[in-house]
Amino acid sequence: MSVTAEVINILGVTVLLTAFLLLTESYMHSLINIIAFQSLLIGGILAIIGWEEASPELILLAGITVAFRALLIPWILQRDIQNERIWRNREVKTTHHAIVVGLVLAVTAYFLYVPVYRITGDWNGVIPFILLFLSMLIVVGRRNAMAQIIGYISEENSLLYLAAVMTSMPLILEFGILLDMIAFVLLAVILGAEKRYGPIEVEELVG
């Protein structure tokens, strides 16, 4: 295994750890910091793969990922919760069994990936595949709209990670930009609703 592959695997495992933290964290401020760190790691992975494959599209996408998901979106979210007094001591609803459910889901996702490996002969996609399932659990397991946005961003990160390690399609850049646009639309809708009605406990984004 090359040094580059080892570095990518280490970053990938760290990304999985951030997903488990997102599952168990109760405070919105910490959730935002964790998703920013996860997005920074994803940007690093994309940059390394892009450099290794001499792909300017992936390097550009890495920069966009860091700029929007690791910097801009977290800044917008942090500014919003600072302006709302209710968030200063507010916990986001979670369950004590989230980590156990997450571990079971991670093992299940691993075995679901085995048929994919038999077809592709490539284990590189197993980490983002597991991350995708954990991100879905974050969305399903939360009842606060802003926390579900965090889960959606994690889903985007997993899809970009999976696309980068499984294919070299030039459409990855367009795919990443499309995901960012969807995230901004959802964020604008949620923040607009919260400005009008206050913090929202909803289930509309579940699934």
mmCIF file of C-alpha atoms in Angstrom:
data_model
loop_
_atom_site.group_PDB
_atom_site.id
_atom_site.type_symbol
_atom_site.label_atom_id
_atom_site.label_comp_id
_atom_site.label_asym_id
_atom_site.label_seq_id
_atom_site.Cartn_x
_atom_site.Cartn_y
_atom_site.Cartn_z
ATOM 1 C CA MET A 1 0.000 0.000 0.000
ATOM 2 C CA SER A 2 1.371 3.425 -0.966
ATOM 3 C CA VAL A 3 1.903 6.257 1.502
ATOM 4 C CA THR A 4 -0.869 8.213 -0.215
ATOM 5 C CA ALA A 5 -3.339 5.364 0.221
ATOM 6 C CA GLU A 6 -2.388 5.033 3.886
ATOM 7 C CA VAL A 7 -2.934 8.743 4.472
ATOM 8 C CA ILE A 8 -6.332 8.590 2.747
ATOM 9 C CA ASN A 9 -7.335 5.594 4.881
ATOM 10 C CA ILE A 10 -6.283 7.377 8.075
ATOM 11 C CA LEU A 11 -8.286 10.443 7.091
ATOM 12 C CA GLY A 12 -11.218 8.202 6.157
ATOM 13 C CA VAL A 13 -11.231 6.488 9.556
ATOM 14 C CA THR A 14 -11.120 9.911 11.204
ATOM 15 C CA VAL A 15 -14.121 10.940 9.104
ATOM 16 C CA LEU A 16 -16.006 7.887 10.406
ATOM 17 C CA LEU A 17 -15.177 8.926 13.962
ATOM 18 C CA THR A 18 -16.686 12.353 13.303
ATOM 19 C CA ALA A 19 -19.877 10.625 12.111
ATOM 20 C CA PHE A 20 -20.152 8.801 15.442
ATOM 21 C CA LEU A 21 -19.584 12.095 17.247
ATOM 22 C CA LEU A 22 -22.410 13.636 15.231
ATOM 23 C CA LEU A 23 -24.657 10.780 16.322
ATOM 24 C CA THR A 24 -24.025 11.324 20.017
ATOM 25 C CA GLU A 25 -23.419 15.074 20.371
ATOM 26 C CA SER A 26 -26.236 17.016 22.020
ATOM 27 C CA TYR A 27 -25.237 20.650 21.548
ATOM 28 C CA MET A 28 -25.753 22.487 18.299
ATOM 29 C CA HIS A 29 -22.544 24.489 18.646
ATOM 30 C CA SER A 30 -20.492 21.286 18.836
ATOM 31 C CA LEU A 31 -22.407 19.697 15.944
ATOM 32 C CA ILE A 32 -21.478 22.609 13.703
ATOM 33 C CA ASN A 33 -17.805 22.392 14.681
ATOM 34 C CA ILE A 34 -17.740 18.639 14.042
ATOM 35 C CA ILE A 35 -19.321 18.890 10.577
ATOM 36 C CA ALA A 36 -16.868 21.677 9.712
ATOM 37 C CA PHE A 37 -13.967 19.421 10.713
ATOM 38 C CA GLN A 38 -15.448 16.496 8.777
ATOM 39 C CA SER A 39 -15.811 18.661 5.670
ATOM 40 C CA LEU A 40 -12.204 19.805 6.068
ATOM 41 C CA LEU A 41 -11.102 16.157 6.146
ATOM 42 C CA ILE A 42 -13.175 15.373 3.051
ATOM 43 C CA GLY A 43 -11.602 18.327 1.294
ATOM 44 C CA GLY A 44 -8.167 16.962 2.213
ATOM 45 C CA ILE A 45 -9.044 13.531 0.855
ATOM 46 C CA LEU A 46 -10.315 14.998 -2.417
ATOM 47 C CA ALA A 47 -7.178 17.127 -2.738
ATOM 48 C CA ILE A 48 -4.872 14.143 -2.171
ATOM 49 C CA ILE A 49 -6.748 11.992 -4.688
ATOM 50 C CA GLY A 50 -6.791 14.863 -7.172
ATOM 51 C CA TRP A 51 -3.048 15.408 -6.767
ATOM 52 C CA GLU A 52 -2.328 11.689 -7.096
ATOM 53 C CA GLU A 53 -4.451 11.402 -10.242
ATOM 54 C CA ALA A 54 -3.403 14.803 -11.629
ATOM 55 C CA SER A 55 -7.072 15.782 -11.697
ATOM 56 C CA PRO A 56 -7.660 19.559 -11.559
ATOM 57 C CA GLU A 57 -11.407 18.905 -11.210
ATOM 58 C CA LEU A 58 -10.928 17.067 -7.919
ATOM 59 C CA ILE A 59 -8.480 19.663 -6.609
ATOM 60 C CA LEU A 60 -10.951 22.421 -7.463
ATOM 61 C CA LEU A 61 -13.761 20.443 -5.835
ATOM 62 C CA ALA A 62 -11.597 20.040 -2.723
ATOM 63 C CA GLY A 63 -11.236 23.806 -2.530
ATOM 64 C CA ILE A 64 -14.976 24.328 -3.001
ATOM 65 C CA THR A 65 -15.732 21.743 -0.314
ATOM 66 C CA VAL A 66 -13.455 23.437 2.214
ATOM 67 C CA ALA A 67 -14.679 26.930 1.327
ATOM 68 C CA PHE A 68 -18.388 26.161 1.508
ATOM 69 C CA ARG A 69 -18.843 23.196 3.864
ATOM 70 C CA ALA A 70 -15.931 23.705 6.234
ATOM 71 C CA LEU A 71 -16.011 27.515 6.385
ATOM 72 C CA LEU A 72 -19.042 29.316 4.941
ATOM 73 C CA ILE A 73 -21.942 27.072 6.002
ATOM 74 C CA PRO A 74 -20.601 26.519 9.561
ATOM 75 C CA TRP A 75 -20.076 30.284 9.883
ATOM 76 C CA ILE A 76 -23.667 30.937 8.819
ATOM 77 C CA LEU A 77 -24.973 28.342 11.274
ATOM 78 C CA GLN A 78 -22.817 29.596 14.150
ATOM 79 C CA ARG A 79 -23.944 33.168 13.535
ATOM 80 C CA ASP A 80 -27.567 32.048 13.527
ATOM 81 C CA ILE A 81 -27.391 30.177 16.838
ATOM 82 C CA GLN A 82 -25.510 33.071 18.441
ATOM 83 C CA ASN A 83 -28.297 35.444 17.467
ATOM 84 C CA GLU A 84 -30.961 33.133 18.918
ATOM 85 C CA ARG A 85 -30.854 33.187 22.731
ATOM 86 C CA ILE A 86 -32.660 29.848 22.964
ATOM 87 C CA TRP A 87 -29.627 28.042 21.492
ATOM 88 C CA ARG A 88 -27.231 29.207 24.226
ATOM 89 C CA ASN A 89 -28.251 26.414 26.589
ATOM 90 C CA ARG A 90 -30.285 24.284 24.233
ATOM 91 C CA GLU A 91 -29.615 20.615 23.666
ATOM 92 C CA VAL A 92 -30.505 18.813 20.447
ATOM 93 C CA LYS A 93 -32.548 15.714 21.141
ATOM 94 C CA THR A 94 -30.592 12.473 20.799
ATOM 95 C CA THR A 95 -30.760 8.979 22.262
ATOM 96 C CA HIS A 96 -28.437 7.133 24.612
ATOM 97 C CA HIS A 97 -28.427 4.169 22.239
ATOM 98 C CA ALA A 98 -27.297 6.155 19.205
ATOM 99 C CA ILE A 99 -23.716 4.876 19.373
ATOM 100 C CA VAL A 100 -24.879 1.244 19.593
ATOM 101 C CA VAL A 101 -27.270 1.688 16.681
ATOM 102 C CA GLY A 102 -24.490 3.389 14.749
ATOM 103 C CA LEU A 103 -22.079 0.499 15.336
ATOM 104 C CA VAL A 104 -24.685 -2.036 14.239
ATOM 105 C CA LEU A 105 -25.448 0.023 11.143
ATOM 106 C CA ALA A 106 -21.742 0.362 10.338
ATOM 107 C CA VAL A 107 -21.266 -3.416 10.489
ATOM 108 C CA THR A 108 -24.380 -3.906 8.357
ATOM 109 C CA ALA A 109 -23.097 -1.410 5.775
ATOM 110 C CA TYR A 110 -19.769 -3.246 5.683
ATOM 111 C CA PHE A 111 -21.436 -6.545 4.804
ATOM 112 C CA LEU A 112 -23.670 -4.807 2.267
ATOM 113 C CA TYR A 113 -20.535 -3.509 0.579
ATOM 114 C CA VAL A 114 -19.064 -7.004 0.185
ATOM 115 C CA PRO A 115 -21.108 -7.728 -3.015
ATOM 116 C CA VAL A 116 -19.881 -4.392 -4.404
ATOM 117 C CA TYR A 117 -16.302 -5.449 -3.690
ATOM 118 C CA ARG A 118 -16.860 -8.751 -5.471
ATOM 119 C CA ILE A 119 -17.899 -6.800 -8.559
ATOM 120 C CA THR A 120 -15.347 -3.987 -8.451
ATOM 121 C CA GLY A 121 -12.489 -5.633 -6.551
ATOM 122 C CA ASP A 122 -11.995 -2.310 -4.748
ATOM 123 C CA TRP A 123 -12.171 -1.806 -0.974
ATOM 124 C CA ASN A 124 -11.622 1.953 -1.229
ATOM 125 C CA GLY A 125 -15.351 2.633 -1.225
ATOM 126 C CA VAL A 126 -16.153 0.832 2.017
ATOM 127 C CA ILE A 127 -15.434 3.803 4.315
ATOM 128 C CA PRO A 128 -17.580 6.359 2.425
ATOM 129 C CA PHE A 129 -20.267 3.664 2.046
ATOM 130 C CA ILE A 130 -20.398 3.206 5.822
ATOM 131 C CA LEU A 131 -20.317 6.982 6.270
ATOM 132 C CA LEU A 132 -23.361 7.301 4.000
ATOM 133 C CA PHE A 133 -25.385 4.951 6.206
ATOM 134 C CA LEU A 134 -24.286 6.727 9.393
ATOM 135 C CA SER A 135 -25.205 10.086 7.875
ATOM 136 C CA MET A 136 -28.670 8.786 7.021
ATOM 137 C CA LEU A 137 -29.012 7.685 10.652
ATOM 138 C CA ILE A 138 -28.080 11.203 11.780
ATOM 139 C CA VAL A 139 -30.923 12.638 9.688
ATOM 140 C CA VAL A 140 -33.426 9.998 10.796
ATOM 141 C CA GLY A 141 -32.370 10.115 14.438
ATOM 142 C CA ARG A 142 -32.718 13.878 14.887
ATOM 143 C CA ARG A 143 -35.933 15.836 15.241
ATOM 144 C CA ASN A 144 -34.494 19.327 14.946
ATOM 145 C CA ALA A 145 -34.390 20.775 11.448
ATOM 146 C CA MET A 146 -30.973 22.400 11.839
ATOM 147 C CA ALA A 147 -29.461 19.170 13.161
ATOM 148 C CA GLN A 148 -30.933 17.355 10.175
ATOM 149 C CA ILE A 149 -29.171 19.868 7.901
ATOM 150 C CA ILE A 150 -25.917 18.768 9.564
ATOM 151 C CA GLY A 151 -26.798 15.168 8.719
ATOM 152 C CA TYR A 152 -27.551 16.118 5.126
ATOM 153 C CA ILE A 153 -24.150 17.802 4.777
ATOM 154 C CA SER A 154 -22.551 14.632 6.113
ATOM 155 C CA GLU A 155 -24.462 12.666 3.462
ATOM 156 C CA GLU A 156 -23.082 15.013 0.804
ATOM 157 C CA ASN A 157 -19.568 14.457 2.122
ATOM 158 C CA SER A 158 -19.981 10.695 1.949
ATOM 159 C CA LEU A 159 -21.292 10.831 -1.630
ATOM 160 C CA LEU A 160 -18.392 13.010 -2.773
ATOM 161 C CA TYR A 161 -15.917 10.731 -1.005
ATOM 162 C CA LEU A 162 -17.494 7.660 -2.603
ATOM 163 C CA ALA A 163 -17.520 9.228 -6.062
ATOM 164 C CA ALA A 164 -13.881 10.291 -5.765
ATOM 165 C CA VAL A 165 -12.546 6.864 -4.783
ATOM 166 C CA MET A 166 -14.786 4.802 -7.055
ATOM 167 C CA THR A 167 -14.717 6.746 -10.309
ATOM 168 C CA SER A 168 -12.759 9.381 -12.178
ATOM 169 C CA MET A 169 -15.746 10.917 -13.931
ATOM 170 C CA PRO A 170 -15.280 14.585 -14.868
ATOM 171 C CA LEU A 171 -18.886 15.123 -13.738
ATOM 172 C CA ILE A 172 -17.805 14.868 -10.085
ATOM 173 C CA LEU A 173 -17.228 18.629 -10.024
ATOM 174 C CA GLU A 174 -20.727 19.381 -11.311
ATOM 175 C CA PHE A 175 -22.115 16.799 -8.893
ATOM 176 C CA GLY A 176 -20.391 18.463 -5.955
ATOM 177 C CA ILE A 177 -21.583 21.936 -6.927
ATOM 178 C CA LEU A 178 -25.154 20.643 -7.300
ATOM 179 C CA LEU A 179 -25.034 19.152 -3.787
ATOM 180 C CA ASP A 180 -23.780 22.470 -2.401
ATOM 181 C CA MET A 181 -26.615 24.327 -4.123
ATOM 182 C CA ILE A 182 -29.175 21.933 -2.614
ATOM 183 C CA ALA A 183 -27.593 22.390 0.816
ATOM 184 C CA PHE A 184 -27.799 26.187 0.502
ATOM 185 C CA VAL A 185 -31.461 26.029 -0.539
ATOM 186 C CA LEU A 186 -32.330 23.799 2.434
ATOM 187 C CA LEU A 187 -30.304 26.011 4.757
ATOM 188 C CA ALA A 188 -32.025 29.163 3.491
ATOM 189 C CA VAL A 189 -35.464 27.594 3.939
ATOM 190 C CA ILE A 190 -34.721 26.376 7.480
ATOM 191 C CA LEU A 191 -33.117 29.632 8.626
ATOM 192 C CA GLY A 192 -35.943 31.637 7.074
ATOM 193 C CA ALA A 193 -38.525 29.526 8.899
ATOM 194 C CA GLU A 194 -36.627 29.825 12.177
ATOM 195 C CA LYS A 195 -36.510 33.607 11.841
ATOM 196 C CA ARG A 196 -40.275 33.569 11.596
ATOM 197 C CA TYR A 197 -41.292 30.765 13.957
ATOM 198 C CA GLY A 198 -38.215 30.170 16.123
ATOM 199 C CA PRO A 199 -36.220 26.903 16.409
ATOM 200 C CA ILE A 200 -38.115 24.163 14.620
ATOM 201 C CA GLU A 201 -38.638 20.603 15.800
ATOM 202 C CA VAL A 202 -39.769 18.888 12.609
ATOM 203 C CA GLU A 203 -39.704 15.587 10.788
ATOM 204 C CA GLU A 204 -40.034 16.943 7.254
ATOM 205 C CA LEU A 205 -36.395 16.257 6.374
ATOM 206 C CA VAL A 206 -36.411 12.695 7.690
ATOM 207 C CA GLY A 207 -35.627 10.077 5.053
#
